[in-house]
Tab-separated table of C-alpha atoms in Angstrom:
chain	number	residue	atom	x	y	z
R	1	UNK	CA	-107.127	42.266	98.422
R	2	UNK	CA	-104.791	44.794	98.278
R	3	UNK	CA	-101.850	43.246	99.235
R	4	UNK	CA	-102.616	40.369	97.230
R	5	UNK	CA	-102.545	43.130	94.268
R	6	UNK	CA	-99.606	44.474	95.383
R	7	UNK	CA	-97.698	41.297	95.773
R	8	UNK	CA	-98.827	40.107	92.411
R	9	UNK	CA	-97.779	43.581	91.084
R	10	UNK	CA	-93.927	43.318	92.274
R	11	UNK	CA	-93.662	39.638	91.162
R	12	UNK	CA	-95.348	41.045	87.819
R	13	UNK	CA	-92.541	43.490	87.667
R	14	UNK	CA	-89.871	40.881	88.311
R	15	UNK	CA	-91.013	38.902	85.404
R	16	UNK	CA	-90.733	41.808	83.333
R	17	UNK	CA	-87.027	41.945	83.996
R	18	UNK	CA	-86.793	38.664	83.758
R	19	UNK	CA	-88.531	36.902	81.058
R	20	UNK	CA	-87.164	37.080	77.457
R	21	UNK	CA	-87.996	39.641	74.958
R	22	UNK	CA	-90.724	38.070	72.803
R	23	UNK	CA	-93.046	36.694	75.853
R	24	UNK	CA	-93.445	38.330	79.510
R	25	UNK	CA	-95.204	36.534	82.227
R	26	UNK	CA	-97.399	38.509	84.234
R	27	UNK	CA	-98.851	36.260	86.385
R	28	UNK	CA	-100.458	32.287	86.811
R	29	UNK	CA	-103.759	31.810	85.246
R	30	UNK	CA	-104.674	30.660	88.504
R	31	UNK	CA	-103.570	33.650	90.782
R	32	UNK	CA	-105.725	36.266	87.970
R	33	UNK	CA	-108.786	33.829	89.005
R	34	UNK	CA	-108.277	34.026	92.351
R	35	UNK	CA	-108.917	37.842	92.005
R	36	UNK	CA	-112.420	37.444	91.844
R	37	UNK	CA	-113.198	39.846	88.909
R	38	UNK	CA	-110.594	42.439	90.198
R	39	UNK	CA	-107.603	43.674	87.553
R	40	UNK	CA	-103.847	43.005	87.982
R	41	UNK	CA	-101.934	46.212	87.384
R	42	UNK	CA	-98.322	45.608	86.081
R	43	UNK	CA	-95.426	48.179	84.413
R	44	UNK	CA	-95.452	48.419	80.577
R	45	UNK	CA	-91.725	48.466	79.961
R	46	UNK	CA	-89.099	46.869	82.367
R	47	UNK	CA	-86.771	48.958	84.552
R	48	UNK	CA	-84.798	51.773	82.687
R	49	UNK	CA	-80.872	50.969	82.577
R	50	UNK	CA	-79.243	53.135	85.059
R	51	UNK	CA	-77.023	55.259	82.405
R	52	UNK	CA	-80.568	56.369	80.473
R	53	UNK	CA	-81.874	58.040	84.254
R	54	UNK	CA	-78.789	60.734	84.071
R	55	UNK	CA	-80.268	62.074	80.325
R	56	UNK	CA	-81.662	65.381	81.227
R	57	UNK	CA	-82.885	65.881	77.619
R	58	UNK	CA	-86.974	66.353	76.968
R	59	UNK	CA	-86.814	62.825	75.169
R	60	UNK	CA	-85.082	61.449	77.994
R	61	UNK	CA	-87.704	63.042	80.058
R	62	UNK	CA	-90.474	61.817	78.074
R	63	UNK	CA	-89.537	58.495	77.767
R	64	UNK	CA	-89.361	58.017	81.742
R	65	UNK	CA	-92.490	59.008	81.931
R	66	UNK	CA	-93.449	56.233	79.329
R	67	UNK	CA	-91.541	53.846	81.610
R	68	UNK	CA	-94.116	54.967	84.694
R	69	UNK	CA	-97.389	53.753	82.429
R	70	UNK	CA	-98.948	50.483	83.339
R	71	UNK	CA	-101.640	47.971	81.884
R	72	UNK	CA	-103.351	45.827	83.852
R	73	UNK	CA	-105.216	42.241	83.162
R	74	UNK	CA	-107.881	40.501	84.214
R	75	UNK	CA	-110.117	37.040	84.370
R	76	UNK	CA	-112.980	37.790	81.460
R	77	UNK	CA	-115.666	35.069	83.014
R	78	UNK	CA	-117.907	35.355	80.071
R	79	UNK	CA	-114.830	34.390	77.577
R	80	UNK	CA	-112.994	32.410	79.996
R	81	UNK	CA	-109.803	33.888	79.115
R	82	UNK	CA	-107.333	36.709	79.863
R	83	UNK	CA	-108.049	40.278	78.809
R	84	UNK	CA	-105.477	43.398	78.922
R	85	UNK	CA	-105.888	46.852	78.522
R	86	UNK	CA	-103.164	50.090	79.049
R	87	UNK	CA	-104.346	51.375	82.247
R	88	UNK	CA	-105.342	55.204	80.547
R	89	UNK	CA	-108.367	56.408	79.905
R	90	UNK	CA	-108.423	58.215	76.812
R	91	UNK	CA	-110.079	61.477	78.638
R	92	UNK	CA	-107.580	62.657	80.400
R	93	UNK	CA	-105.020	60.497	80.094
R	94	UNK	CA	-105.253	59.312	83.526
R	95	UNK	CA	-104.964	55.756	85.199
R	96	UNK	CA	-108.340	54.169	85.023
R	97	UNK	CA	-108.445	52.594	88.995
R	98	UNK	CA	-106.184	55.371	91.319
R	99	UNK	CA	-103.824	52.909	92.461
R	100	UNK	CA	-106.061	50.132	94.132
R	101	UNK	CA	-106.283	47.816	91.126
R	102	UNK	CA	-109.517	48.045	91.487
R	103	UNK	CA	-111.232	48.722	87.695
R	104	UNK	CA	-114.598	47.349	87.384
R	105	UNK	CA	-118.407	48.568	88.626
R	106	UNK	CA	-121.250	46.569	87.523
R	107	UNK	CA	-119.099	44.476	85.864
R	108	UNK	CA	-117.954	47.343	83.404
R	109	UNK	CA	-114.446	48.442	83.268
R	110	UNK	CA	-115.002	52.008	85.283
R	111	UNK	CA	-112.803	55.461	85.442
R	112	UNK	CA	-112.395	56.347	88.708
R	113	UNK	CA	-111.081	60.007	87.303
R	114	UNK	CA	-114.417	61.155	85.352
R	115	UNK	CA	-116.792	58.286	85.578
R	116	UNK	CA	-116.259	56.636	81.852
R	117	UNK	CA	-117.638	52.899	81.400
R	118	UNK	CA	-115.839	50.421	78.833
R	119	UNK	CA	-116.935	47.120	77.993
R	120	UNK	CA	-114.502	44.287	79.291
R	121	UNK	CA	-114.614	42.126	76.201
R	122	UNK	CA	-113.398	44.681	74.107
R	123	UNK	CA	-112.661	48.234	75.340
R	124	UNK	CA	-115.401	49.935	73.562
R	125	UNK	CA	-116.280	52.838	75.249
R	126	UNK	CA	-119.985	52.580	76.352
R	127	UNK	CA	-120.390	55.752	78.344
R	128	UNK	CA	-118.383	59.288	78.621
R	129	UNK	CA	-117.199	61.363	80.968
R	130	UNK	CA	-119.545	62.869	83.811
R	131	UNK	CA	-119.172	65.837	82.377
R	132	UNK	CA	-120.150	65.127	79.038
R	133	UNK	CA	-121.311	61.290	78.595
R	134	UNK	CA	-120.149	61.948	75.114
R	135	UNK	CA	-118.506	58.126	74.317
R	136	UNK	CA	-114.583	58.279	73.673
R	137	UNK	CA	-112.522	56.301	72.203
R	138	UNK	CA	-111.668	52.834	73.186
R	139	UNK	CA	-108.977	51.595	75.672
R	140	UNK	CA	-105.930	50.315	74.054
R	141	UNK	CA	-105.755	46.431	73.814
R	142	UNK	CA	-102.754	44.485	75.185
R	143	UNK	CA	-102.435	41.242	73.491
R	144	UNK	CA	-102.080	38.782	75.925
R	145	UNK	CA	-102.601	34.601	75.855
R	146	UNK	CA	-102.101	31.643	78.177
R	147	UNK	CA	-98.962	29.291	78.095
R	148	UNK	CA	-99.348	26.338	80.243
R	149	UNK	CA	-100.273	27.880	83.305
R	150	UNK	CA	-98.768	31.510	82.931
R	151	UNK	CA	-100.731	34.306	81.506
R	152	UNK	CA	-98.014	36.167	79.021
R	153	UNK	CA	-97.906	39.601	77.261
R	154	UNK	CA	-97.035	38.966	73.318
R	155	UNK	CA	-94.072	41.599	72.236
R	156	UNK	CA	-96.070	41.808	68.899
R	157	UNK	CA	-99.139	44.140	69.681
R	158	UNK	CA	-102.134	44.046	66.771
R	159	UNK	CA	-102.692	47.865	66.089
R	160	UNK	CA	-106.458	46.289	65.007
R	161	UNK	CA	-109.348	47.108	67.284
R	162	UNK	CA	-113.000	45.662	67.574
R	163	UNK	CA	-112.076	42.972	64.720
R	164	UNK	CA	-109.375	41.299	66.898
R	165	UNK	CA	-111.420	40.946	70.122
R	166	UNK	CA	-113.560	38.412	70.897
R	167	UNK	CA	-117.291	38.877	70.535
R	168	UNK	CA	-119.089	36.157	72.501
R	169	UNK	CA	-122.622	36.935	70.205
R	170	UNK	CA	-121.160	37.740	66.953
R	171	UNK	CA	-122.627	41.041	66.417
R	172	UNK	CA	-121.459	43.657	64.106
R	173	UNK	CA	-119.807	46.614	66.217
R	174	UNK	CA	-122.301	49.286	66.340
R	175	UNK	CA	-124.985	46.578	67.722
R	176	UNK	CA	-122.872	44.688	70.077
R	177	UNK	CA	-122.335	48.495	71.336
R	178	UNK	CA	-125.967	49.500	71.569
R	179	UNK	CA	-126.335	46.109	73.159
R	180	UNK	CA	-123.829	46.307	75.974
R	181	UNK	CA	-124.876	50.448	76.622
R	182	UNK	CA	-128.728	48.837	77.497
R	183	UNK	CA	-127.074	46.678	80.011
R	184	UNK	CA	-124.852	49.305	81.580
R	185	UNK	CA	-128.060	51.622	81.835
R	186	UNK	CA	-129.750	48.770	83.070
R	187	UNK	CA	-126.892	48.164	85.623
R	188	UNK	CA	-126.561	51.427	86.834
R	189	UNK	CA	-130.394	52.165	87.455
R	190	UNK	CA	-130.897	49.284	89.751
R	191	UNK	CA	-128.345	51.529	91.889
R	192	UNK	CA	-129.645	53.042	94.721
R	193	UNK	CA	-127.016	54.788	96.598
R	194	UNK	CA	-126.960	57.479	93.455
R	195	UNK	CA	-126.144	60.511	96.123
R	196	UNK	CA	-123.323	58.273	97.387
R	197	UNK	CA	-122.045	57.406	94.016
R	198	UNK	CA	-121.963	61.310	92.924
R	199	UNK	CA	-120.006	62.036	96.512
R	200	UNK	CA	-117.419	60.017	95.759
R	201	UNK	CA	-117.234	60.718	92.188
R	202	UNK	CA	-116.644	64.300	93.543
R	203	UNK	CA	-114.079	62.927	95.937
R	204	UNK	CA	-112.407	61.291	92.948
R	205	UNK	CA	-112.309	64.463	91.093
R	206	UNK	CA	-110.923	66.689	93.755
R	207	UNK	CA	-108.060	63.540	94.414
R	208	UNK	CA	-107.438	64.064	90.225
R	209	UNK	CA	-107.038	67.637	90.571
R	210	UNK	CA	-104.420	67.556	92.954
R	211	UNK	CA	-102.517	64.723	91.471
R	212	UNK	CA	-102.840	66.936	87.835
R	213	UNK	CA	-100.988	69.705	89.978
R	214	UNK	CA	-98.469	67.851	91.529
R	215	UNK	CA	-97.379	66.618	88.248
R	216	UNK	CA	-97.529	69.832	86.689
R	217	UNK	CA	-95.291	71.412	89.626
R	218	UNK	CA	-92.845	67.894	88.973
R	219	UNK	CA	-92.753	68.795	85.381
R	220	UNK	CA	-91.705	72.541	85.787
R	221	UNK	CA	-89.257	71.457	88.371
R	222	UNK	CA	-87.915	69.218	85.800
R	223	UNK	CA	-87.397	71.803	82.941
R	224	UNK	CA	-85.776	74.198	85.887
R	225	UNK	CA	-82.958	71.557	86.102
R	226	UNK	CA	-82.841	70.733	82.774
R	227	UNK	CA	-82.084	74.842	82.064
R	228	UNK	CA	-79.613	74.872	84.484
C-alpha cells in the first residue's frame, strides 16, 4: 500500500504541474477507491520556479515552506464522494499521518502527532490532544469534485466551514458533533490493545520531537546564511 501511495503521490504531483490553473487533477475516482479507506497525500502548490529558490529573504523563506505543505483526499463511503482536507492538524501544526498516507483509526481521521480525532465528513474536531482532549479547531476543507472520471481540486476554496459540508442526517452542528463523539467513544472502547495503543502513541511523540528539532536546527541554519 505504500507504494501504491507513493506512486499515486508523484503522478498527483505531475498533474499539479500540469493541469491548468482553475482545475487540478489529483487522481481517478477509481484509483482513490481502490485505496480501501486509506488517504492520498498530494503537494498544495506546484513546483516553485527555479529563480524564486535563490531569494534568501524571510518571505522567500516562508513561502518555501508553504510550497512543502500537502492535503490529502480520500473515498468518503458513507457520502460516496471525494473529501479533502490540508494535511495539518491545528495542534501543532504538524502533518496529520507521518508520511505513510495513512490517516484514519476507527474510521476517524486520526493525528498520529498527539492523538486528535476529526470526523471525515466534515473536519470537526471530535477529540483533543492526549494531553489535553480539549477539542480544537477543525481541519481546513479542500474543495474538491469529480469530472468524468478524475477527482479535481477547485482553485476557488469556500472560506465556509460546517455549512458547506455535507451532513448525511441533517443535524444542526453541535448535535451532529455530540453524535459522532458517542461513536468515536464507542469505537475506541471496543479497543483492546489500549497498552499498545499508548506505546506507540509514545513512539509517535518521541518521532515528533525529533522532527520539531531538526526543523528548528534547519531554520537557524537558514537565518545563518541569510546573515551572511
Amino acid at each position: 500500500m505504500r507504494s501504491t501511495a507513493t506512486m499515486l503521490l508523484r503522478q498527483s504531483a505531475r498533474a499539479f504541474s500540469t493541469a491548468s490553473a482553475g482545475r487540478r487533477v489529483l487522481c481517478s475516482l477509481q484509483q482513490l477507491q481502490d485505496l480501501n479507506g486509506k488517504g492520498l497525500k498530494f503537494p498544495l502548490h506546484p513546483a516553485e520556479p527555479q529563480e524564486a529558490q535563490t531569494k534568501t529573504d524571510a518571505k522567500a523563506t516562508r513561502r518555501r515552506r508553504d510550497l512543502t505543505a500537502t492535503g490529502f483526499v480520500f473515498f468518503n463511503e458513507k457520502t460516496q464522494q471525494p473529501r479533502a482536507f490540508v494535511n495539518r492538524c491545528p495542534h501543532a501544526l504538524l502533518e496529520l499521518d507521518f508520511d505513510d498516507s495513512d490517516f484514519f483509526c476507527e474510521g476517524f481521521i486520526h493525528c498520529k502527532a498527539h492523538a486528535a480525532f476529526f470526523d471525515p465528513s466534515t473536519g470537526i474536531c471530535l477529540q483533543g490532544p492526549i494531553s489535553s482532549r480539549k477539542a480544537l479547531r477543525g481541519l481546513d476543507e479542500l474543495r474538491v469534485e469529480i469530472d468524468g472520471e478524475d477527482v479535481v481540486l477547485l482553485a476557488e476554496q469556500s472560506k465556509e466551514r460546517f455549512s458547506s459540508m455535507p451532513s448525511y442526517d441533517c443535524q444542526e452542528p453541535e448535535a451532529y458533533k455530540r453524535e459522532r463523539q458517542r461513536e468515536l467513544a464507542e469505537a475506541l472502547s471496543k479497543r483492546s490493545e489500549t497498552s499498545e495503543i499508548e506505546e506507540m502513541q509514545q513512539q509517535l511523540h518521541e518521532k515528533t520531537m525529533a522532527r520539531m528539532k531538526q526543523y528548528e536546527q534547519r531554520q537557524r541554519e537558514a537565518a545563518r546564511k541569510t546573515n551572511k
